[in-house]
Short mmCIF file of C-alpha atoms and ligand atoms in Angstrom, two decimals:
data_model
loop_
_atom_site.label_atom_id
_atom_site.label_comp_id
_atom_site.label_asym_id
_atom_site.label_seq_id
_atom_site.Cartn_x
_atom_site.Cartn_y
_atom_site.Cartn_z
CA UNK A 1 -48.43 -20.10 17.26
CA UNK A 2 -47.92 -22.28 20.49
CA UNK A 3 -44.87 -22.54 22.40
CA UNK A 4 -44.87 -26.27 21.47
CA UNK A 5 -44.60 -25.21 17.40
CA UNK A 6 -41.25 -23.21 18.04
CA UNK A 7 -39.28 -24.83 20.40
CA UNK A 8 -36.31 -26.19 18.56
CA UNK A 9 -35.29 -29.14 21.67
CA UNK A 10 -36.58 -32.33 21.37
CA UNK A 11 -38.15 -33.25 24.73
CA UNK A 12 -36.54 -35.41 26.94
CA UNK A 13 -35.58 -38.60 25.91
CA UNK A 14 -37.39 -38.28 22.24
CA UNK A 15 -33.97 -38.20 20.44
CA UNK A 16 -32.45 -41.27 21.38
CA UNK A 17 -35.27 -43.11 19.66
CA UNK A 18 -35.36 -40.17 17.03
CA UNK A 19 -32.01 -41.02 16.28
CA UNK A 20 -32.51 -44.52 15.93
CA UNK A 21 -35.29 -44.13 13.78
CA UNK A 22 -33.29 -41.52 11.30
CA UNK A 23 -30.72 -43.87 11.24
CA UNK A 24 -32.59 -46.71 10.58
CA UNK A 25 -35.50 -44.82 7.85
CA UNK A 26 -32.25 -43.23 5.99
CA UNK A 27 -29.56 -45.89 5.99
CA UNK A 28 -27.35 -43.75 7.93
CA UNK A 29 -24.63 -45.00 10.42
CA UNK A 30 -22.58 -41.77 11.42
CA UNK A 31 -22.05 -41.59 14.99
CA UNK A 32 -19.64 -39.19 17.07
CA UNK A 33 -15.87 -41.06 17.22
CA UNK A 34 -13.94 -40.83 19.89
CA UNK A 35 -10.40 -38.99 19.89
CA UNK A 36 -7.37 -40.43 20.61
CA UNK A 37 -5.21 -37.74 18.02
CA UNK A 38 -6.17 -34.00 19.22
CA UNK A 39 -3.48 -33.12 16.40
CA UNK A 40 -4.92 -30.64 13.62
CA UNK A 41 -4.51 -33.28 11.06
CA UNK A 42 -6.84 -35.90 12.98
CA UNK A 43 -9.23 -33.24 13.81
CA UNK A 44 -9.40 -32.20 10.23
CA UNK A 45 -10.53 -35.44 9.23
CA UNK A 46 -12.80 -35.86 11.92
CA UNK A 47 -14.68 -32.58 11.06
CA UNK A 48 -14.68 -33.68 6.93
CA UNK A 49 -16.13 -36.39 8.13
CA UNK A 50 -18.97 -34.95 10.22
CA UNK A 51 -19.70 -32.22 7.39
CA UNK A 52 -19.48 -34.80 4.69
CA UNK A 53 -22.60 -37.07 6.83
CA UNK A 54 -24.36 -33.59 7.14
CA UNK A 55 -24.48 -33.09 3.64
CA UNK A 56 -25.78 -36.14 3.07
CA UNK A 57 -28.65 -36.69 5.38
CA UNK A 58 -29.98 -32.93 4.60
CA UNK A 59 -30.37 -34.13 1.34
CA UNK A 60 -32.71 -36.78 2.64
CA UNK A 61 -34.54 -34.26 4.33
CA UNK A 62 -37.76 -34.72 2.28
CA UNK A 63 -40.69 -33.49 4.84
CA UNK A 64 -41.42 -31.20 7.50
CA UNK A 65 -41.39 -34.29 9.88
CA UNK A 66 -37.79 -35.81 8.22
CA UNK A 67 -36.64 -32.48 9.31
CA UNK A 68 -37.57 -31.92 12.51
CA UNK A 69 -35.86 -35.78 12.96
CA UNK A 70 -32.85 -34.13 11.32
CA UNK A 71 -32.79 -31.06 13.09
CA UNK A 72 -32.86 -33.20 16.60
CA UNK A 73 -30.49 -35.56 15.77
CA UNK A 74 -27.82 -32.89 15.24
CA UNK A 75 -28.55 -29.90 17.40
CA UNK A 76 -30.70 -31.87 20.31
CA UNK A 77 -29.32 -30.33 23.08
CA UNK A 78 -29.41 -33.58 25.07
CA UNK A 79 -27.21 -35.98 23.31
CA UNK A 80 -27.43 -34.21 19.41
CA UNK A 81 -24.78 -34.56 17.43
CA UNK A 82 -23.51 -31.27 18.50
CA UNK A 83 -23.99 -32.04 22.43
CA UNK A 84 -21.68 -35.07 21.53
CA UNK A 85 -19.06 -33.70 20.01
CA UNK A 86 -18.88 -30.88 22.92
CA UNK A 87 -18.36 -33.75 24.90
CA UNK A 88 -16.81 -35.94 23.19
CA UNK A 89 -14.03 -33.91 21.68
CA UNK A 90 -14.18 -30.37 23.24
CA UNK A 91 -14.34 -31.94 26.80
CA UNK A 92 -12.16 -35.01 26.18
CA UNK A 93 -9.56 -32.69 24.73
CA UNK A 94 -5.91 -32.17 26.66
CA UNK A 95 -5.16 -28.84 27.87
CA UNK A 96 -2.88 -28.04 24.94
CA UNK A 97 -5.52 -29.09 22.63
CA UNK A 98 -8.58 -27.56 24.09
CA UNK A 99 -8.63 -23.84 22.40
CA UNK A 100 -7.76 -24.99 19.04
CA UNK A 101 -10.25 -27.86 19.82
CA UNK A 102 -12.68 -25.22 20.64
CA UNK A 103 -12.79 -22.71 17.95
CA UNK A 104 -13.12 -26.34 15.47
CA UNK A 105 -16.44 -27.25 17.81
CA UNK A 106 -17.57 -23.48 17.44
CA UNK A 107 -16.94 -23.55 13.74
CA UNK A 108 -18.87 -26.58 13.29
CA UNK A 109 -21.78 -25.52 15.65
CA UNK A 110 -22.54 -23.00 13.08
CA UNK A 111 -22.10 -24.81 9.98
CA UNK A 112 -24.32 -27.84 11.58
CA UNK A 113 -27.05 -24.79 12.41
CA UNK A 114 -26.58 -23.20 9.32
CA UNK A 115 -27.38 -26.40 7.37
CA UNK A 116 -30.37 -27.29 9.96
CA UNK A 117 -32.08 -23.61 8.95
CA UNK A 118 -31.54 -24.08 5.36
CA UNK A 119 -33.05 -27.45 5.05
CA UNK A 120 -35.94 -26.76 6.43
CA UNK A 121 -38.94 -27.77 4.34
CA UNK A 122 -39.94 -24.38 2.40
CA UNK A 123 -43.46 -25.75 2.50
CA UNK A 124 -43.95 -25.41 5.95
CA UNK A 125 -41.11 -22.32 6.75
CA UNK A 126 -42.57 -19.16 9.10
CA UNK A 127 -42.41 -16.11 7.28
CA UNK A 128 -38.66 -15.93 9.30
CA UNK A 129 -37.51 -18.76 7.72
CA UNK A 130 -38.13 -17.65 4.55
CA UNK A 131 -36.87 -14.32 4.90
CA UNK A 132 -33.64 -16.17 6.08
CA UNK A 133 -32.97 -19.22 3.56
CA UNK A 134 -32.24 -18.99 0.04
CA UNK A 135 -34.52 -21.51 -1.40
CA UNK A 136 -38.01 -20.56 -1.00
CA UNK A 137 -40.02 -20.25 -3.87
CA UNK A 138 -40.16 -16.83 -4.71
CA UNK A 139 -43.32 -16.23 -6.64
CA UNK A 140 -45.45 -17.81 -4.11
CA UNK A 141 -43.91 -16.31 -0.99
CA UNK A 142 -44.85 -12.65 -2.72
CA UNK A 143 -48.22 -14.01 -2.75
CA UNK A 144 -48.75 -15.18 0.14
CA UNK A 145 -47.44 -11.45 2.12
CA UNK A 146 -49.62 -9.40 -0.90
CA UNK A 147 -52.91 -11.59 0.36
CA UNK A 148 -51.65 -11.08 3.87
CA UNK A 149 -50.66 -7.16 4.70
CA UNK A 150 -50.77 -5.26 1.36
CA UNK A 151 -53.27 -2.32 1.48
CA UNK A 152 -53.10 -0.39 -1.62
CA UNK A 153 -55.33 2.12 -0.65
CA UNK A 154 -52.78 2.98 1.85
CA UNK A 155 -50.64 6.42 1.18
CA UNK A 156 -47.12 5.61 -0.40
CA UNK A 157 -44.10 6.11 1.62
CA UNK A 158 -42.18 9.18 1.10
CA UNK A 159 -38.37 8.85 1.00
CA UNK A 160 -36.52 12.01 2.48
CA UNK A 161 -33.91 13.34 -0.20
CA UNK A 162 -30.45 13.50 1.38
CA UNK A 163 -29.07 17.43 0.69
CA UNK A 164 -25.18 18.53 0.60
CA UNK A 165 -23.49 18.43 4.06
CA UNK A 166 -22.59 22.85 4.53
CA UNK A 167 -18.55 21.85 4.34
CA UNK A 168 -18.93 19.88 0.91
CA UNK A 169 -21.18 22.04 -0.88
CA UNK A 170 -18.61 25.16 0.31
CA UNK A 171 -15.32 22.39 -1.25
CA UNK A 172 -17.43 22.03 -4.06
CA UNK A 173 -18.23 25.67 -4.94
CA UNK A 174 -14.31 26.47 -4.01
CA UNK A 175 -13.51 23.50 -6.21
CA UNK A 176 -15.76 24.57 -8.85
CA UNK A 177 -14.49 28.15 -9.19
CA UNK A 178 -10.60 26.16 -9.89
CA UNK A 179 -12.28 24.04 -12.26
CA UNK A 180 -13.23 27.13 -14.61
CA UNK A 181 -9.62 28.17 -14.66
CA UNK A 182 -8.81 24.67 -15.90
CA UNK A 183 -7.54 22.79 -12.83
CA UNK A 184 -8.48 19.58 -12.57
CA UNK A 185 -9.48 17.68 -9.31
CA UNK A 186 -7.23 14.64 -7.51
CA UNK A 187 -7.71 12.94 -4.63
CA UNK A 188 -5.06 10.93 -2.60
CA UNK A 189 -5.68 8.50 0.61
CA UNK A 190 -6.20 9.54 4.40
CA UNK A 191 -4.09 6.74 5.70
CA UNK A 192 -0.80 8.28 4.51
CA UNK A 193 3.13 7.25 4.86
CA UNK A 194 5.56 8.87 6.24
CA UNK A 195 7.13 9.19 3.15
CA UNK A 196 4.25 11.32 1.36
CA UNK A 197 3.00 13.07 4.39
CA UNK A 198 6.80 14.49 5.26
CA UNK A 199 9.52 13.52 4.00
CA UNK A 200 8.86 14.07 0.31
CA UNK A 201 7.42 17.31 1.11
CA UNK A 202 10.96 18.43 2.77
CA UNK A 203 10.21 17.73 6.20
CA UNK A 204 13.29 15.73 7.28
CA UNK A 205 13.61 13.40 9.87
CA UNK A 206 13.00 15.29 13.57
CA UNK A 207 12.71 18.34 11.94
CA UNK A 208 10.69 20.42 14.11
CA UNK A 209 8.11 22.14 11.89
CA UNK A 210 6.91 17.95 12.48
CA UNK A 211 5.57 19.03 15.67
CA UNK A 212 2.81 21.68 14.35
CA UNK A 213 0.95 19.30 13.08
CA UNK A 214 -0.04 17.22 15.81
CA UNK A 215 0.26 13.65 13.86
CA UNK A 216 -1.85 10.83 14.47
CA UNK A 217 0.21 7.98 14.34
CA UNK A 218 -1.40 4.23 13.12
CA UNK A 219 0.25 1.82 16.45
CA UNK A 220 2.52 -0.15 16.06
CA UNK A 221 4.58 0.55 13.22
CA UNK A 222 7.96 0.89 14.86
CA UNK A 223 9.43 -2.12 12.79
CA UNK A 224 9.26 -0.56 9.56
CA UNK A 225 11.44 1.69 8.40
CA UNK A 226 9.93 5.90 9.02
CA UNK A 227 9.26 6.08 5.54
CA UNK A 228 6.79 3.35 5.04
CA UNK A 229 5.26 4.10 8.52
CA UNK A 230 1.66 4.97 8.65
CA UNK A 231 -0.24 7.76 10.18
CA UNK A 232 -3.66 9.79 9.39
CA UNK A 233 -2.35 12.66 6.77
CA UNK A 234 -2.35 15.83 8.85
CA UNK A 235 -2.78 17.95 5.42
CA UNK A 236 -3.60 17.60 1.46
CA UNK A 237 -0.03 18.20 0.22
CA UNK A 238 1.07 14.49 0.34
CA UNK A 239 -1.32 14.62 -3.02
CA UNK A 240 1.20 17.28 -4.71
CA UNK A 241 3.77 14.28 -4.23
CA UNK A 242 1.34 11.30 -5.67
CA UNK A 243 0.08 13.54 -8.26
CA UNK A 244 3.51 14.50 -9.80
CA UNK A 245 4.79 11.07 -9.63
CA UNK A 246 1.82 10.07 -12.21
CA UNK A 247 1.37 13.54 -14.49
CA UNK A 248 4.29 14.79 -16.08
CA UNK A 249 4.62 18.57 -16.08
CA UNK A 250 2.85 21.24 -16.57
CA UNK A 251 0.18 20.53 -13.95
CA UNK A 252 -2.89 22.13 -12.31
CA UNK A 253 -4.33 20.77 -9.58
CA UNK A 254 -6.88 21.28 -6.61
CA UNK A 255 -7.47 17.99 -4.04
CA UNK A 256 -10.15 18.57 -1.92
CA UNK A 257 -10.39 16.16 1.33
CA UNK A 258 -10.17 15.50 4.82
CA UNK A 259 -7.30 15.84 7.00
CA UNK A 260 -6.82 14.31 11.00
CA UNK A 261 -4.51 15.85 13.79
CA UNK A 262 -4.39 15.14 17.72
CA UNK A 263 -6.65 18.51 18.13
CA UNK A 264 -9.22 18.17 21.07
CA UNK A 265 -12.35 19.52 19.50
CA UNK A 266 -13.96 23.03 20.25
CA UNK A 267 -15.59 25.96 19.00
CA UNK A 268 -12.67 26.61 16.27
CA UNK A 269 -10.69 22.95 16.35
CA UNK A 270 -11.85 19.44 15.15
CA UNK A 271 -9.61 16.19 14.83
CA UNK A 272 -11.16 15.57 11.52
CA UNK A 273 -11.21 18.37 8.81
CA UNK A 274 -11.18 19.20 5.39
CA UNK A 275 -8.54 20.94 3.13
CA UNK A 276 -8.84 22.11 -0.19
CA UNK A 277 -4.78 21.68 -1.89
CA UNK A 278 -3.67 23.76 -5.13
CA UNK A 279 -0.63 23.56 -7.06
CA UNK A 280 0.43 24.61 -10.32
CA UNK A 281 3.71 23.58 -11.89
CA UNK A 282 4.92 25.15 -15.42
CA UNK A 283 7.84 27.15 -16.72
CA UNK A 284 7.78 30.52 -15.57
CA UNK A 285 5.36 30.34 -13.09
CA UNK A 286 6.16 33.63 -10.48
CA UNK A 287 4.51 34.56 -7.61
CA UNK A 288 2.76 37.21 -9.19
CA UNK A 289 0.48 34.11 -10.82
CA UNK A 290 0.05 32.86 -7.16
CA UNK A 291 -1.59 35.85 -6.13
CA UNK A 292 -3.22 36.95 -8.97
CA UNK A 293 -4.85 33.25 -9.00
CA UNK A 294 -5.49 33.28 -5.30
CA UNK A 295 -7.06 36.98 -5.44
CA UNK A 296 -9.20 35.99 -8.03
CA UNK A 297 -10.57 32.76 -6.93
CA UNK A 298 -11.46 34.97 -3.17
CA UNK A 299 -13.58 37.36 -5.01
CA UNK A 300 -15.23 34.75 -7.44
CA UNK A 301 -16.42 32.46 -3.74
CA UNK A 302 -17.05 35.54 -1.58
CA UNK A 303 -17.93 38.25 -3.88
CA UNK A 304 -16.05 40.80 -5.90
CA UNK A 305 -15.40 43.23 -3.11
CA UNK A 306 -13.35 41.34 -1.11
CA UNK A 307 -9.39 42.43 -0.75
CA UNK A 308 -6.45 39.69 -0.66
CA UNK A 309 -3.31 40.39 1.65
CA UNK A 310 -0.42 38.20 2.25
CA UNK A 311 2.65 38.05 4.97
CA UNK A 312 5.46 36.04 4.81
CA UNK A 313 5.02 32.59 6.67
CA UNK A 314 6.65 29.54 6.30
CA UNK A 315 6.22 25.95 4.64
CA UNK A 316 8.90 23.26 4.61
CA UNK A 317 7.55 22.62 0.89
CA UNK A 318 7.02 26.19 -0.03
CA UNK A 319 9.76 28.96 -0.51
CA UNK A 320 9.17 31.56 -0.37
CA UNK A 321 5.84 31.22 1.86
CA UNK A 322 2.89 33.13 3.13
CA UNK A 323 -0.22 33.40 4.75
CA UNK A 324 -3.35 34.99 2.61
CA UNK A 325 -5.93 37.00 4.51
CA UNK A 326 -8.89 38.10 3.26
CA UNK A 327 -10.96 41.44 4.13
CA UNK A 328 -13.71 40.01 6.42
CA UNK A 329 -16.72 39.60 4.08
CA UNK A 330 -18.74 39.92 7.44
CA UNK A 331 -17.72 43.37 8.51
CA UNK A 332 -16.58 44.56 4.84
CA UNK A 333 -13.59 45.37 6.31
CA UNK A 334 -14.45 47.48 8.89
CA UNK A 335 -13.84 45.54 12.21
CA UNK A 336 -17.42 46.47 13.57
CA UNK A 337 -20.71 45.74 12.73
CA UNK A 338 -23.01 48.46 13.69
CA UNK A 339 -21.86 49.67 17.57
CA UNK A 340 -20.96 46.03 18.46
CA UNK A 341 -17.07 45.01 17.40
CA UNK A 342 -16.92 42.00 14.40
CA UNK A 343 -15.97 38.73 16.53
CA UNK A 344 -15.06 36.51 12.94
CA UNK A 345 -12.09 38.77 12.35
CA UNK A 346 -11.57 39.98 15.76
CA UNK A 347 -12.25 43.52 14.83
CA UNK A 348 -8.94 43.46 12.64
CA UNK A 349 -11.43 43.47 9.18
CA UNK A 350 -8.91 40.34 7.82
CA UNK A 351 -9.63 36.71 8.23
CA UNK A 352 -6.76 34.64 7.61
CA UNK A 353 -7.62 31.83 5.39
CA UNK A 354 -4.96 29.68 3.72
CA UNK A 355 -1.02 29.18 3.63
CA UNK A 356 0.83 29.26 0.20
CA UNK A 357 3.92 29.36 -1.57
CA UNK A 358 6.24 28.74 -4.40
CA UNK A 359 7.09 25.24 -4.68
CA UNK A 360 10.66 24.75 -3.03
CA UNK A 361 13.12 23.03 -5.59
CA UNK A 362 13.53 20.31 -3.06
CA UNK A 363 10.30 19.17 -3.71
CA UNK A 364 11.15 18.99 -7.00
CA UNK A 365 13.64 16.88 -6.61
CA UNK A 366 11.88 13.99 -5.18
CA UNK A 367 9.84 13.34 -8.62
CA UNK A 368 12.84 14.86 -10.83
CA UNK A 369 12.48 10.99 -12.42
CA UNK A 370 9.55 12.22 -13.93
CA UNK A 371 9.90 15.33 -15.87
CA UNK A 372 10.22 17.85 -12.85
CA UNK A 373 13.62 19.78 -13.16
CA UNK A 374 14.04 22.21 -11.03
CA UNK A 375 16.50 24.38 -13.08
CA UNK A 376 13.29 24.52 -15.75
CA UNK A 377 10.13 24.41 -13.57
CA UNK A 378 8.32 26.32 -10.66
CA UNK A 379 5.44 26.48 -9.58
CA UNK A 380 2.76 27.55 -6.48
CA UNK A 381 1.01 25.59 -3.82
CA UNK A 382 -1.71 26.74 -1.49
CA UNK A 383 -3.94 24.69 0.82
CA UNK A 384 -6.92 26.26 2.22
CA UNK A 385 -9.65 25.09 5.15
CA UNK A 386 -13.18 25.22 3.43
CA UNK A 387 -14.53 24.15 7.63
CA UNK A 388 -13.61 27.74 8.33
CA UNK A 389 -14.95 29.07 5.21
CA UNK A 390 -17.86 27.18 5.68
CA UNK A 391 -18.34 28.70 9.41
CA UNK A 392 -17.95 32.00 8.21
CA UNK A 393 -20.08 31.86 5.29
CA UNK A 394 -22.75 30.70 6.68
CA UNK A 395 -22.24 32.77 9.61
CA UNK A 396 -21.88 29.91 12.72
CA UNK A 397 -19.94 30.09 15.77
CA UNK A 398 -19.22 26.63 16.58
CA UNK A 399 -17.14 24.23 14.33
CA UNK A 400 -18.98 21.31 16.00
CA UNK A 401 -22.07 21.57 14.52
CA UNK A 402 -20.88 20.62 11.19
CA UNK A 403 -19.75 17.03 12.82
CA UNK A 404 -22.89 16.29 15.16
CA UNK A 405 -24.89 15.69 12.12
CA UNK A 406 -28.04 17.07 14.08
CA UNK A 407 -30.88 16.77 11.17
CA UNK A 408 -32.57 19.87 12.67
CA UNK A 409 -29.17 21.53 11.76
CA UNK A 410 -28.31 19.91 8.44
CA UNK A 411 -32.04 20.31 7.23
CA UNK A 412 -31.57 24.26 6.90
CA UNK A 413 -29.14 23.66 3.77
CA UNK A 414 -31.32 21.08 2.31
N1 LIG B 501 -0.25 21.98 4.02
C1 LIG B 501 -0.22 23.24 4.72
C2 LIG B 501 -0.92 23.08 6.06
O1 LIG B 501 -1.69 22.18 6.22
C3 LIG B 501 -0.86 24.33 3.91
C4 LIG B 501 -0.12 24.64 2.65
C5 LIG B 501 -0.38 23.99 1.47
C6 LIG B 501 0.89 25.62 2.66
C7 LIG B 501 0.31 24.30 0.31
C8 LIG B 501 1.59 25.92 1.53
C9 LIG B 501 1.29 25.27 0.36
O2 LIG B 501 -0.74 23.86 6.97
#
């Protein structure tokens, strides 16, 4: 192709007489007004106009030559269309005028171009153009790139399979292990409000068990009242809230998902994680079920040898709470592997793994309106951090590779 073939400028001088000749072949008379009324009104009209005379002679377009006329009596850059309007209005425009002016010129700049590219004759389009505008007759177009650059003898090309990112196959086997003890699975939104994220979950106002979790706060939100503010959930519990404001009682759930707090990341800490949430609400629920659930769902993941063991923590939403360890499926227990001392527990043989509770009646009391007394009900909550699990499991000492999404990592669990 020669330089000539693609330049899209008319040379010097040729679109005058171009334009005469346009005007004169197709009957048409628009030519660039001058302003005297920058307001929006005047300019509105003015554009409706200009679009309306665009339409019309890109109909016309008829041949590859009609269109090259057309395409250099609008976008020329010496005296188009285009270049006359910059001038004409953009340039002639008051100061007041001149940005809303501007983003009009800029908006019509790209329709004009727009309509330039999509008139042009499909006969005589570059593979580009064709690839670009929707017109172009299909069947033909297939046949000319098959004549041009299909080999069939050539070897097909293979498509890699994705596989299961390590933390989501770990939520799904924790997930799947609740699912065969008949809890089904929710989900709720990262962008979370106030409301869910705290304050329905018995966090008041300034309380400090706030601070622990390092919110991320969405800007700007200080107009709103705090409950409607929004901020990146920090945990999976605002989904108790949304869940038991839709199902009535008895309920049980797990919501797997990811989490964000204002944690710089390192070996153990990442601003984005996962959580996996439980909660079961029913009469008569003790925390003898809690444990019994939680011991059982520990040896059904990591094997059947594995001990539970909680301590008393505490949970705004939870009363009374705790922490669960579990013997450290690395060491069995022991603290040491061999000579050398067990680093994942920290020689202690336990490896602390989620917080839990019973559900506190306050809780309760924010979705009372829909079946959830707390004279009648209770219930347990746990949330758990399948990142950690995941680490441990597969036996990895930095958190970090799970987020660099290094294929020479990620293809060892394909
Ligand atoms: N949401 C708590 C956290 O992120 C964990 C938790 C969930 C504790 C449910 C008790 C009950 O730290």
């Amino acid at each position: 192709m020669s330089f000539r073939a693609v330049r899209s400028r008319a040379p010097r001088g040729e679109s005058v007489s171009r334009n005469l000749l346009f005007q004169h072949k197709h009957n048409v008379t628009y030519t660039v007004p001058k302003l005297k009324d920058f307001s929006p009104e005047a300019l509105d009209k003015a554009a409706e106009k200009l679009l309306a005379s665009l339409e019309k002679e890109a109909a016309e377009v008829k041949s590859e030559s009609d269109w090259k006329v057309f395409r250099d009596r609008w976008i020329a850059r010496k005296n188009g269309i285009l270049a006359q309007v910059n001038d004409q209005w953009l340039k002639a425009a008051p100061k007041e005028s001149k940005r809303d002016v501007g983003q009009r010129v800029n908006d019509l700049k790209s329709k004009v171009e727009q309509t330039v590219e999509a008139s042009q004759n499909p006969d005589k389009r570059g593979p580009a153009g064709r690839a670009k505008t929707r017109s172009a007759a299909p069947s033909r177009a297939v046949a000319e790139v098959s004549d041009a650059c299909l080999d069939i003898t050539l070897p097909g090309v293979r498509r890699s399979i994705g596989a299961e990112h390590p933390i989501i196959r770990a939520m799904n086997e924790m997930v799947a292990v609740f699912r065969n003890l008949g809890y089904s699975v929710q989900e709720g939104p990262e962008i979370e409000t106030d409301y869910y994220n705290f304050e329905a979950l018995n966090f008041p106002p300034n309380h400090p068990a706030r601070d622990m979790q390092d919110t991320l706060f969405i800007a700007n939100q200080e107009s709103k009242p705090l409950r409607e503010r929004l901020l990146l959930r920090t945990h999976t519990s605002p989904v108790q809230i949304r869940t038991m404001e839709k199902m009535k009682p008895p309920i049980r759930i797990v919501i797997p998902g990811k989490v964000h707090r204002n944690d710089p990341p390192d070996a153990s800490h990442s601003p984005m994680f996962h959580q996996i949430e439980g909660l079961a609400v029913d009469t008569n629920i003790t925390f003898g079920d809690l444990k019994g659930t939680l011991d059982h769902a520990m040896k059904a993941f990591f094997g059947s040898s594995v001990k539970t063991s909680f301590r008393p923590s505490f949970f705004p939403f939870t009363e009374p709470s705790a922490e669960m360890m579990v013997s450290c499926f690395i060491c069995g227990g022991s603290g040491r592997r061999g000579s050398e001392p067990c680093r994942p527990c920290k020689q202690t043989g336990w490896i602390e793994i989620l917080g839990c509770g019973m559900v506190d009646p306050n809780v309760f009391e924010f979705v009372k309106n829909n079946g959830y007394d707390s004279r009648k009900l209770s219930g347990f909550a746990f949330g758990m951090g399948p990142d950690r699990i995941a680490l441990l499991k597969y036996g990895l000492d930095d958190l970090q590779v799970f987020f660099q999404n290094d294929v020479r990592f990620l293809r060892q669990f394909a």
